[in-house]
mmCIF file of C-alpha atoms and ligand atoms in Angstrom:
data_model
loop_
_atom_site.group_PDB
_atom_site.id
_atom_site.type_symbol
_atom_site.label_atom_id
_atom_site.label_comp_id
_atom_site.label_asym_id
_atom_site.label_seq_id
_atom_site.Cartn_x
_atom_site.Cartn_y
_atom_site.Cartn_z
ATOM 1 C CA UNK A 25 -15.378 26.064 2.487
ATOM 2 C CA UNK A 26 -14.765 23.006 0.085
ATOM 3 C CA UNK A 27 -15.112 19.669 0.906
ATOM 4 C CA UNK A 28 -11.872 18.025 -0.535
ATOM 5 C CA UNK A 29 -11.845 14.877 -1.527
ATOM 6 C CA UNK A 30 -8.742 12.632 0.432
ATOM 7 C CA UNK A 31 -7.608 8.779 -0.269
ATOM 8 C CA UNK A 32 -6.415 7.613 3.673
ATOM 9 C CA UNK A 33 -8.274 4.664 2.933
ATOM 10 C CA UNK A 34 -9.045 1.830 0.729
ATOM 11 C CA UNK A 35 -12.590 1.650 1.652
ATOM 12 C CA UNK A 36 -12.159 5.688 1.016
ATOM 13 C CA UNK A 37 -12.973 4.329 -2.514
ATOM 14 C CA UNK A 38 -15.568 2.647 -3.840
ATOM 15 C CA UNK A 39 -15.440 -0.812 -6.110
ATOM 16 C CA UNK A 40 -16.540 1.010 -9.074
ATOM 17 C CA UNK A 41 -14.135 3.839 -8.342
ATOM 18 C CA UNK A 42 -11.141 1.517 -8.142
ATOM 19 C CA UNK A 43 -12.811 -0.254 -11.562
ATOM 20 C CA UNK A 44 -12.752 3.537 -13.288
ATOM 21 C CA UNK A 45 -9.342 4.404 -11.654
ATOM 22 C CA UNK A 46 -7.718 1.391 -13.199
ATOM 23 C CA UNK A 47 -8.881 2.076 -16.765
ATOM 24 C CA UNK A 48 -7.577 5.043 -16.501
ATOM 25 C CA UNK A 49 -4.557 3.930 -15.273
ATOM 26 C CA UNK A 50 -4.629 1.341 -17.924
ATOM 27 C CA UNK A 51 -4.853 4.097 -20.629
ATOM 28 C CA UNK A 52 -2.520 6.390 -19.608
ATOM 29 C CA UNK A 53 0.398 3.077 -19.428
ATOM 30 C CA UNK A 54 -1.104 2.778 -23.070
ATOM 31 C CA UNK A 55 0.219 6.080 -23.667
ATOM 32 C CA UNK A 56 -3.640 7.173 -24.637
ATOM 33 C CA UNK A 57 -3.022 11.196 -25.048
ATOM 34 C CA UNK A 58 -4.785 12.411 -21.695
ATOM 35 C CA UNK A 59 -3.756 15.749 -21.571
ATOM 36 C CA UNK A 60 -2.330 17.762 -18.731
ATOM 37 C CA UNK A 61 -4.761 17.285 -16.398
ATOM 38 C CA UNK A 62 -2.723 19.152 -13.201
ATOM 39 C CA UNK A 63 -1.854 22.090 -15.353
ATOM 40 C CA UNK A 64 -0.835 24.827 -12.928
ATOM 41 C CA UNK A 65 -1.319 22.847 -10.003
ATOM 42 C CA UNK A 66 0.625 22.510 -7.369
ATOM 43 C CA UNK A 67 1.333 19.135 -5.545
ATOM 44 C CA UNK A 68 3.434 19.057 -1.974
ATOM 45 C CA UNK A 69 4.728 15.830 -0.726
ATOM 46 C CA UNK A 70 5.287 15.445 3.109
ATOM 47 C CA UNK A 71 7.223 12.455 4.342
ATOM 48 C CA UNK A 72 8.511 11.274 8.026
ATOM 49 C CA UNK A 73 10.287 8.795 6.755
ATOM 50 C CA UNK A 74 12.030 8.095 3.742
ATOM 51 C CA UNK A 75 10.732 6.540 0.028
ATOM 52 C CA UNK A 76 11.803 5.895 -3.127
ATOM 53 C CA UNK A 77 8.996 4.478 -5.000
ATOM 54 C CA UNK A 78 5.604 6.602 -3.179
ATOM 55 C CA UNK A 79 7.919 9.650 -3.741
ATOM 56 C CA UNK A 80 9.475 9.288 -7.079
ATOM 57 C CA UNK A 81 6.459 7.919 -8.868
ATOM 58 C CA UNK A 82 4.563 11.072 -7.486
ATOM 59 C CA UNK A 83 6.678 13.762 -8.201
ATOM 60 C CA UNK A 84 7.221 11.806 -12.024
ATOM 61 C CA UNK A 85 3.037 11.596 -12.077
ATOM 62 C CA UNK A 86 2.772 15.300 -11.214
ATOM 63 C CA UNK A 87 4.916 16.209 -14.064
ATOM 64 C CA UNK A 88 3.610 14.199 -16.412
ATOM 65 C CA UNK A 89 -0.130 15.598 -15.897
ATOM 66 C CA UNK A 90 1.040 19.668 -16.246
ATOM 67 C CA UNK A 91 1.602 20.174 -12.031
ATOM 68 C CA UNK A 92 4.759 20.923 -10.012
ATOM 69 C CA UNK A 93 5.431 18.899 -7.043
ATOM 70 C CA UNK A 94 7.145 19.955 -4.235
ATOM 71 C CA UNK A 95 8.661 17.702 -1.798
ATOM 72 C CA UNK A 96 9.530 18.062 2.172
ATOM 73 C CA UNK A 97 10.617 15.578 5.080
ATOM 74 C CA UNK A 98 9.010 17.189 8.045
ATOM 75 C CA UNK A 99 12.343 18.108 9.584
ATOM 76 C CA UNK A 100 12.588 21.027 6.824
ATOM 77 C CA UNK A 101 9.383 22.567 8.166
ATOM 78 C CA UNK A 102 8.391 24.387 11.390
ATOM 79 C CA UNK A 103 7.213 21.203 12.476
ATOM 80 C CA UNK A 104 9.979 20.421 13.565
ATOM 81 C CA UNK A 105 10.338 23.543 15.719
ATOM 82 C CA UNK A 106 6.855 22.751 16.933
ATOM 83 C CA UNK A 107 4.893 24.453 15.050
ATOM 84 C CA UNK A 108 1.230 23.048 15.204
ATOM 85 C CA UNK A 109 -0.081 20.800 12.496
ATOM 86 C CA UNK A 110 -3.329 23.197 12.226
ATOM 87 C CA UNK A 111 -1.576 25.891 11.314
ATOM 88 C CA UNK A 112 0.870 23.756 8.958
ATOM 89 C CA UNK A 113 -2.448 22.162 7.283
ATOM 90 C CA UNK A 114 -3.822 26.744 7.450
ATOM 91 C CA UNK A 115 -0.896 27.306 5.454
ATOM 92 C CA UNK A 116 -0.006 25.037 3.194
ATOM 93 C CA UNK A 117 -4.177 24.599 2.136
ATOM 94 C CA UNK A 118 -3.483 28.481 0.915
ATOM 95 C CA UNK A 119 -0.450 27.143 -1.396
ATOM 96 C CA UNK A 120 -0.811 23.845 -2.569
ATOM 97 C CA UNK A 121 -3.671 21.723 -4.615
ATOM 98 C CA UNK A 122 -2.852 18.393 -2.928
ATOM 99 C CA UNK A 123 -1.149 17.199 0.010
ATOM 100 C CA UNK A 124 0.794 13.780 -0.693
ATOM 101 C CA UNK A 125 2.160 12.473 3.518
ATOM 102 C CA UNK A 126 3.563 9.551 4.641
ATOM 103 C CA UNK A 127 4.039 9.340 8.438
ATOM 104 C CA UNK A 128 4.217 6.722 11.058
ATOM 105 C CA UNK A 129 7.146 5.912 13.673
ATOM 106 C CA UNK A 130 6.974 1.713 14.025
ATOM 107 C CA UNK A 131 7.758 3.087 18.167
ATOM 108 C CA UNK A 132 4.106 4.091 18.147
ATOM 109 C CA UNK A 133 1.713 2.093 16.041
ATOM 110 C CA UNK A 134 -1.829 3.979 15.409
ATOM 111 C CA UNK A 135 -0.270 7.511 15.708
ATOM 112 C CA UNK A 136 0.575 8.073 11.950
ATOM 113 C CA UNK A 137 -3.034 7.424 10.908
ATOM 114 C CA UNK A 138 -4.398 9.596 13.436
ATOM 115 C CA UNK A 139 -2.320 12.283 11.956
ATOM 116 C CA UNK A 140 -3.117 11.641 8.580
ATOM 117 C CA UNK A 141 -7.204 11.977 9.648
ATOM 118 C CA UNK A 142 -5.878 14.919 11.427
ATOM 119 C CA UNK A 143 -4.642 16.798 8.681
ATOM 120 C CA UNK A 144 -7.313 15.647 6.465
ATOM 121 C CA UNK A 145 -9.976 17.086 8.960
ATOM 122 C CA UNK A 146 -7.962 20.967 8.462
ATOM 123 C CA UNK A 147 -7.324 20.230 4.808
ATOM 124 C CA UNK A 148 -9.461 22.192 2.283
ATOM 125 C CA UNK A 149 -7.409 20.564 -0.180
ATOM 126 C CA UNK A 150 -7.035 16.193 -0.751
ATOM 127 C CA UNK A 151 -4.817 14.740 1.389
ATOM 128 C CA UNK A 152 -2.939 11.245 0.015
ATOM 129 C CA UNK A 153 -1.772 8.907 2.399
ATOM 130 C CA UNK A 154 1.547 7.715 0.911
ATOM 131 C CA UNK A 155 1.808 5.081 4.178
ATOM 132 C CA UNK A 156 1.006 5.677 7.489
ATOM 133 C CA UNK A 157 0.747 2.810 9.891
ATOM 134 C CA UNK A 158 -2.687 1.368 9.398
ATOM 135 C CA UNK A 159 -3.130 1.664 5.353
ATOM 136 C CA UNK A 160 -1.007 2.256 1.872
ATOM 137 C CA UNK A 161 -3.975 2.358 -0.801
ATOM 138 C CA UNK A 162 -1.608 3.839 -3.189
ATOM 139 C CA UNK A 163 0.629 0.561 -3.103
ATOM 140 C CA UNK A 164 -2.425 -1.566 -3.168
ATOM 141 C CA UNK A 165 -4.118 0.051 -6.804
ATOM 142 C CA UNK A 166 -0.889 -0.478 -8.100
ATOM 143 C CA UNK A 167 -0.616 -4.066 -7.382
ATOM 144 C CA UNK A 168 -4.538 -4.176 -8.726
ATOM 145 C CA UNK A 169 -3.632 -3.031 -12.046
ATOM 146 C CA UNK A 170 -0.787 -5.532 -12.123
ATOM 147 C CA UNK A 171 -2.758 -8.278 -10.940
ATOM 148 C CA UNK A 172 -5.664 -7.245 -14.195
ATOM 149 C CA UNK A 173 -2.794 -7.270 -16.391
ATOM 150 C CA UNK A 174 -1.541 -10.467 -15.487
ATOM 151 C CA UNK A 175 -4.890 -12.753 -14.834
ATOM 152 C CA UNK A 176 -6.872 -10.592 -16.968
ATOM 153 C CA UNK A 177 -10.895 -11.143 -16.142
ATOM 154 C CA UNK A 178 -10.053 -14.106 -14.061
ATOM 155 C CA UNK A 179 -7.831 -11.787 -11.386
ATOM 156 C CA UNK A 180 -10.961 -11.934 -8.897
ATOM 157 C CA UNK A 181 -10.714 -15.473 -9.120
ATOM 158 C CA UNK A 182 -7.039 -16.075 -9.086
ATOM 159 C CA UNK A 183 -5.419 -16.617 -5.467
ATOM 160 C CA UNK A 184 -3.821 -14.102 -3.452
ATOM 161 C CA UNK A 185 -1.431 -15.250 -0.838
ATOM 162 C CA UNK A 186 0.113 -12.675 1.094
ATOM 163 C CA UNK A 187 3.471 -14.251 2.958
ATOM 164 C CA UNK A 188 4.388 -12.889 6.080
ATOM 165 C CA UNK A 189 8.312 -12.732 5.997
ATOM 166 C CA UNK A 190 11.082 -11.973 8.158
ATOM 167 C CA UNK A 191 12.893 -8.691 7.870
ATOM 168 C CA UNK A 192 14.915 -7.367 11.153
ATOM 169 C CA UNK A 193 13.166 -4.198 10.514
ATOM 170 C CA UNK A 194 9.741 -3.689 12.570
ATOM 171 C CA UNK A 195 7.559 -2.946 9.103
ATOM 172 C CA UNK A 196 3.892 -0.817 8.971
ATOM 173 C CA UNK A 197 0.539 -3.762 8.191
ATOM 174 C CA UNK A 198 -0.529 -0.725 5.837
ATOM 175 C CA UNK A 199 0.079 -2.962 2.453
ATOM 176 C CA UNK A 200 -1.682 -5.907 4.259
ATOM 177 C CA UNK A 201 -4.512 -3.610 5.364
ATOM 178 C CA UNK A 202 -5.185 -1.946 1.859
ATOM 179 C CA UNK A 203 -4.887 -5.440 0.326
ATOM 180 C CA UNK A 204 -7.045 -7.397 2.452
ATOM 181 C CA UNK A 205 -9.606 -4.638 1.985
ATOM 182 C CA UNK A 206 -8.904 -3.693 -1.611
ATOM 183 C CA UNK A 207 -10.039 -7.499 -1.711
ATOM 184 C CA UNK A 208 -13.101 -7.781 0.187
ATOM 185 C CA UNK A 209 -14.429 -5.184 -2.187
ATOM 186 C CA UNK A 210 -13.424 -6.392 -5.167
ATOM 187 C CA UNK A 211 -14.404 -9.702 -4.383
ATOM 188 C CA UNK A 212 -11.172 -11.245 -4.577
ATOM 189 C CA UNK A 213 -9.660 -14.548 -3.248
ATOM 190 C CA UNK A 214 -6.666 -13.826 -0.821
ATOM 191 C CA UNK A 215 -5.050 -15.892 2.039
ATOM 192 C CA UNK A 216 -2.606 -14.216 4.544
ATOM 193 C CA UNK A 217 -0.230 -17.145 5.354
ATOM 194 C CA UNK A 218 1.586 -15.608 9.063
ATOM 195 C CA UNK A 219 3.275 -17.234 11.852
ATOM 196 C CA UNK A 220 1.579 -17.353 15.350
ATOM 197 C CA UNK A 221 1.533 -13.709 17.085
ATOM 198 C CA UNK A 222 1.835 -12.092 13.329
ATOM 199 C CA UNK A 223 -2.089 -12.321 12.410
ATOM 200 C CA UNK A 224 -3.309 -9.276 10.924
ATOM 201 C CA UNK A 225 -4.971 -7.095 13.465
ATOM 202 C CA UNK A 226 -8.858 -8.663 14.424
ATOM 203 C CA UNK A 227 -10.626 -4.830 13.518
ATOM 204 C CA UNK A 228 -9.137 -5.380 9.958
ATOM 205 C CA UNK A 229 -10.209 -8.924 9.269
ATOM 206 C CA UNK A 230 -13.796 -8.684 10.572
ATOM 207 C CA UNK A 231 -14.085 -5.495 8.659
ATOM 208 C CA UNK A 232 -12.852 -6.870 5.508
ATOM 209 C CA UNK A 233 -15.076 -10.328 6.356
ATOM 210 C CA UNK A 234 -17.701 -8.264 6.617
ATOM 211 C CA UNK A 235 -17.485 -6.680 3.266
ATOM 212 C CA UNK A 236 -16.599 -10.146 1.907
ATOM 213 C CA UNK A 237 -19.958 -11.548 2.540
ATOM 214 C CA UNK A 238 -21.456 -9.090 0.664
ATOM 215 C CA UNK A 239 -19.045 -8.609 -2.617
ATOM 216 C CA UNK A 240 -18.440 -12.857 -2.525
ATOM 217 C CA UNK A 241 -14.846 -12.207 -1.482
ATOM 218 C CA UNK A 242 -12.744 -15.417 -0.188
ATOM 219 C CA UNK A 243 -10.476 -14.123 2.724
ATOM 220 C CA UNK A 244 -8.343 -16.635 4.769
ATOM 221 C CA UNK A 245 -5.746 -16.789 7.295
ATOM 222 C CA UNK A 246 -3.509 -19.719 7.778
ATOM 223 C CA UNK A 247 -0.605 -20.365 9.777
ATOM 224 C CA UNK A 248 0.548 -23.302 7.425
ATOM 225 C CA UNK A 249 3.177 -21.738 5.087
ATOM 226 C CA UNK A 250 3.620 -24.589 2.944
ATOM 227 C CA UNK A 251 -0.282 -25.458 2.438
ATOM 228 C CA UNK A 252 -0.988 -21.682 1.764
ATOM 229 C CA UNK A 253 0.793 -20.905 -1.219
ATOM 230 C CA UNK A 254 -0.337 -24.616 -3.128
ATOM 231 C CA UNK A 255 -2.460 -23.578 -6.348
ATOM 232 C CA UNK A 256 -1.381 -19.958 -5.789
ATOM 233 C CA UNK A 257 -1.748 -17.678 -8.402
ATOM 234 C CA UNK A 258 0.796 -15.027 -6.799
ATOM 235 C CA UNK A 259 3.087 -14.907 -4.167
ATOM 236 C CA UNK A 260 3.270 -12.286 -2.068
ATOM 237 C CA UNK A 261 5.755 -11.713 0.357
ATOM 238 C CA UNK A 262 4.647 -8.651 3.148
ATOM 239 C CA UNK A 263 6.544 -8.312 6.698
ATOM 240 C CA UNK A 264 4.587 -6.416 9.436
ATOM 241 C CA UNK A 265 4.481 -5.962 12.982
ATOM 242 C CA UNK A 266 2.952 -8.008 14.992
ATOM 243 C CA UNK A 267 -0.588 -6.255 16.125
ATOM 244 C CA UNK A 268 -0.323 -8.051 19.071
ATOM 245 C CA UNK A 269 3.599 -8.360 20.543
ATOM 246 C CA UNK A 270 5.127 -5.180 21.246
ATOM 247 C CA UNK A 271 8.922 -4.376 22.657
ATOM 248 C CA UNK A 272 11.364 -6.567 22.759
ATOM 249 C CA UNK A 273 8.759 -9.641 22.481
ATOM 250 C CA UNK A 274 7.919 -8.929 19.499
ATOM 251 C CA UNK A 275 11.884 -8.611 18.262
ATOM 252 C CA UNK A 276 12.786 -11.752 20.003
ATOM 253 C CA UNK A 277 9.601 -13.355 17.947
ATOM 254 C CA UNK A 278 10.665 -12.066 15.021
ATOM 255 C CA UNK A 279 13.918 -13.413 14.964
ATOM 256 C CA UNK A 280 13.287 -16.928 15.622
ATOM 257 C CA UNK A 281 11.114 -17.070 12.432
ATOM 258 C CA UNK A 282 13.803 -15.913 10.332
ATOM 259 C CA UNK A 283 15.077 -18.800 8.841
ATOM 260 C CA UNK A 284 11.523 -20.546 8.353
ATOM 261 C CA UNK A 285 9.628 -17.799 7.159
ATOM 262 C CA UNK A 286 10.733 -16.209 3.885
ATOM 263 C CA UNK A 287 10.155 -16.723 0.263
ATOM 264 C CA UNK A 288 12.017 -19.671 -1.393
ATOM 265 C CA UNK A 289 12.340 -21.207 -4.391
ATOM 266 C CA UNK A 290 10.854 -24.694 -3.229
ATOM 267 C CA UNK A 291 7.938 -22.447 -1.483
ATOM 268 C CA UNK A 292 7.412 -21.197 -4.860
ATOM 269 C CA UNK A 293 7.755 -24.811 -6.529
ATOM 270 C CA UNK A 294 4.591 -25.451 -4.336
ATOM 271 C CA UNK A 295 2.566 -22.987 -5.836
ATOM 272 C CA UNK A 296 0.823 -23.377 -9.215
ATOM 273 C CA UNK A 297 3.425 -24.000 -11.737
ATOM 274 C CA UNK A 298 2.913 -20.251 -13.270
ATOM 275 C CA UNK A 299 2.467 -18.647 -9.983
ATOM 276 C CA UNK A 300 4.235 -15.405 -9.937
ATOM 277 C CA UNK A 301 6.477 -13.198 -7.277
ATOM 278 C CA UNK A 302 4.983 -9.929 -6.116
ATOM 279 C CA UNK A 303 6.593 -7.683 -3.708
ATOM 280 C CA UNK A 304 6.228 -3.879 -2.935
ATOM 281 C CA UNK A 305 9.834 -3.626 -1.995
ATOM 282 C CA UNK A 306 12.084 -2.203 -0.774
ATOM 283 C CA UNK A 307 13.002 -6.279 0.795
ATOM 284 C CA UNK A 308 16.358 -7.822 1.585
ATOM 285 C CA UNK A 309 17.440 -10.639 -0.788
ATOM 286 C CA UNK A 310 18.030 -13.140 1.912
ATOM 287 C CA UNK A 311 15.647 -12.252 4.641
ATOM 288 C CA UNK A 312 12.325 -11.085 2.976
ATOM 289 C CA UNK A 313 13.088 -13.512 -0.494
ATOM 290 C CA UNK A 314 15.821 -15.413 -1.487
ATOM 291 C CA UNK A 315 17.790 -13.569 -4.403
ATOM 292 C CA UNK A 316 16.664 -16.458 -6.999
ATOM 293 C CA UNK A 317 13.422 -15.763 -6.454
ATOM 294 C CA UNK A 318 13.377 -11.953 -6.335
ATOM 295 C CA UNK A 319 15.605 -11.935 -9.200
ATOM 296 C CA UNK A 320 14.003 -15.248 -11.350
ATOM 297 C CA UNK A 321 11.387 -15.698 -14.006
ATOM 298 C CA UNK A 322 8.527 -15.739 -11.853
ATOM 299 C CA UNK A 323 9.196 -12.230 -10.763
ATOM 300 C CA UNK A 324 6.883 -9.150 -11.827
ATOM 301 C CA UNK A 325 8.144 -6.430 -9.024
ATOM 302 C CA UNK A 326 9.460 -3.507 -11.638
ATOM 303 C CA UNK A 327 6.283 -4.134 -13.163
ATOM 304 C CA UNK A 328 4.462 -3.422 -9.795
ATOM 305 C CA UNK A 329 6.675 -0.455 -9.217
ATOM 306 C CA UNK A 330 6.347 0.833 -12.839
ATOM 307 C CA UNK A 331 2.768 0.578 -11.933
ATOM 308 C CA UNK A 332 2.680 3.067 -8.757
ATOM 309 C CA UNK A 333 2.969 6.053 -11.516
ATOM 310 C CA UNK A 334 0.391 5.121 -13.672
ATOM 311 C CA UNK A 335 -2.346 4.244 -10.716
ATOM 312 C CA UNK A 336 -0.872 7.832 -8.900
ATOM 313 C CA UNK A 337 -1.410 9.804 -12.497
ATOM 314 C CA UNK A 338 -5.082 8.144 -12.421
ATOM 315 C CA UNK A 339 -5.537 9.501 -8.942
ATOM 316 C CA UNK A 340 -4.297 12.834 -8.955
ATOM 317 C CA UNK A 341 -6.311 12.986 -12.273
ATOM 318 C CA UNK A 342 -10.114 11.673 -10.736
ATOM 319 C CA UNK A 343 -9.404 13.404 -7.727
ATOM 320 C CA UNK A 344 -9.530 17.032 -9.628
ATOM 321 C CA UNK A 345 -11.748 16.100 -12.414
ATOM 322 C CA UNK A 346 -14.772 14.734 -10.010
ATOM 323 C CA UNK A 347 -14.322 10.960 -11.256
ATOM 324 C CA UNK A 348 -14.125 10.170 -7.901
ATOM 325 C CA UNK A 349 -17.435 11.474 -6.322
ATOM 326 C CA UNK A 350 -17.522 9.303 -2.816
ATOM 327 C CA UNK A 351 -20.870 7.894 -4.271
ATOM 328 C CA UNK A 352 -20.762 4.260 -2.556
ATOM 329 C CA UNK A 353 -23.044 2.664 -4.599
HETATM 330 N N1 LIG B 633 6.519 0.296 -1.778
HETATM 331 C C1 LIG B 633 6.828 1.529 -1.306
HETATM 332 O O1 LIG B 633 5.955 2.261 -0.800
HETATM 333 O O2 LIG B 633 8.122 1.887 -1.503
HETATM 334 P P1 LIG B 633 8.820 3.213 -0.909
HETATM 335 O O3 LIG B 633 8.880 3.036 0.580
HETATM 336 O O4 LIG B 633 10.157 3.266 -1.564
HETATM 337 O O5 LIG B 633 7.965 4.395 -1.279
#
């Protein structure tokens, strides 16, 4: 049987494998005549929940390389009349070339991943993860290619900060997760600036810590909003769930940091004078950011979503052409 090659994690890939996948990526936004990589392939996408951008950009990327894509919310299969998961993964590894999935229900944190490394275990073909609730690399190479294209060789160097804000809507860490580790092995400098109870979860910052001692990476966590973003080089503003709260704690918490933690414009007068906005969307103009910011000049988030298809082409392409080997060096 053949060992497929899946992407459910950042650290999945390697530091020079991001590196190569973000030349390519870099090539093919050039318009750099790559071919039609996917010819005749076949590319299914499987989502629980639903997606614009992770959906779109894929099913746009699989066209633009030579492949069909074919997408499904999980109610349209026999999953939903219970049919098992190994023999969906049996079947659909005798139709398909890739597997694309999102999954995750907020109700039941840690499931969706499981599921993903689940389906990845049966799958003779690679399996994407297009957000569960733990990671969402595919966001995360995205924003790395904008962040190269806006700071250049200096993007290591250039702060991070990653704002948690307030959005009524219990969100997945899984940008947060891929970022802070997408960081640690790049070497990047990122803080996560989060209210008390809304820390990223301890397994993901000693892991990324870890790496960052290594790679020279500068990881911090604050709970001062205003000293955070000063000097920034981007904004960033991220809700999640609390890894710690759960219920109706964690709803009640929420709420009371809703007028005190979002993105403003005299937050982003505090950061360097040409810091920019980044955001992954989809956000609420007046809960996530305030509309002048999401909408002003400091904002680059159609560039970050233009970016998902060119980092997705670049993945579907290494993944079938052997680019991306799993060698860790
Ligand atoms: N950023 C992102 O993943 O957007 P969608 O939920 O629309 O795919």
């Amino acid at each position: 049987m053949t060992v497929a090659r899946h992407l459910l994690r950042m650290q999945d890939l390697s530091a020079g494998e991001m590196r190569s996948l973000l030349d390519l990526a870099e090539a093919m936004k050039r318009g750099e005549d790559t071919g039609a990589p996917l010819a005749g392939r076949c590319v299914g996408l499987l989502f629980n929940v639903p997606s614009t951008r992770t959906r779109v950009s894929f099913q746009v990327a699989a066209a633009q390389l030579g492949a069909d894509s074919f997408p499904y919310g999980v109610e349209e299969l026999r999953l939903a009349n219970r049919e098992s998961v190994e023999d969906t993964i049996g079947v659909l590894n005798r139709y398909l070339d890739a597997l694309v999935v999102r999954w995750y229900d907020m109700n039941e944190p840690g499931a969706g991943h499981e599921r993903l490394r689940t389906m990845a275990g049966l799958a003779t073909i690679p399996v994407i993860n297009a957000l569960d609730d733990e990671e969402h690399p595919c966001q995360v190479l995205a924003d790395l290619l904008t962040l190269r294209e806006l700071f250049g060789a200096e993007a290591p160097a250039r702060r991070v900060v990653y704002v948690w804000s307030y959005s009524p809507r219990q969100k997945t860490p899984g940008v947060l997760h891929s970022s802070l580790m997408a960081a640690a092995l790049l070497g990047h400098r990122v803080t996560v600036a989060h209210p008390p109870g809304f820390a990223p979860a301890e397994r993901v910052t000693r892991s990324a810590r870890a790496i960052a001692a290594r790679t020279g990476a500068d990881i911090t966590l604050t709970e001062d909003l205003e000293e955070a973003v000063r000097g920034a080089a981007a904004v960033y503003t991220l809700s999640w769930k609390s890894p710690t709260l759960t219920g109706q704690d964690e709803l009640r918490a929420r709420t009371r940091l809703a007028d005190r933690w979002r993105v403003t414009a005299p937050l982003m007068e505090r950061a360097g004078r040409e810091a920019v906005f980044l955001d992954c969307m989809p956000t609420t103009r007046g809960e996530e950011v305030d509309a002048e910011v999401k909408d002003g000049p400091r904002s680059r988030i159609f560039q970050q979503a233009e970016n998902r298809l060119h980092t997705q082409k670049a993945l579907l392409t290494q993944l079938f052409d052997g680019t991306l080997t799993g060698d860790r060096r």
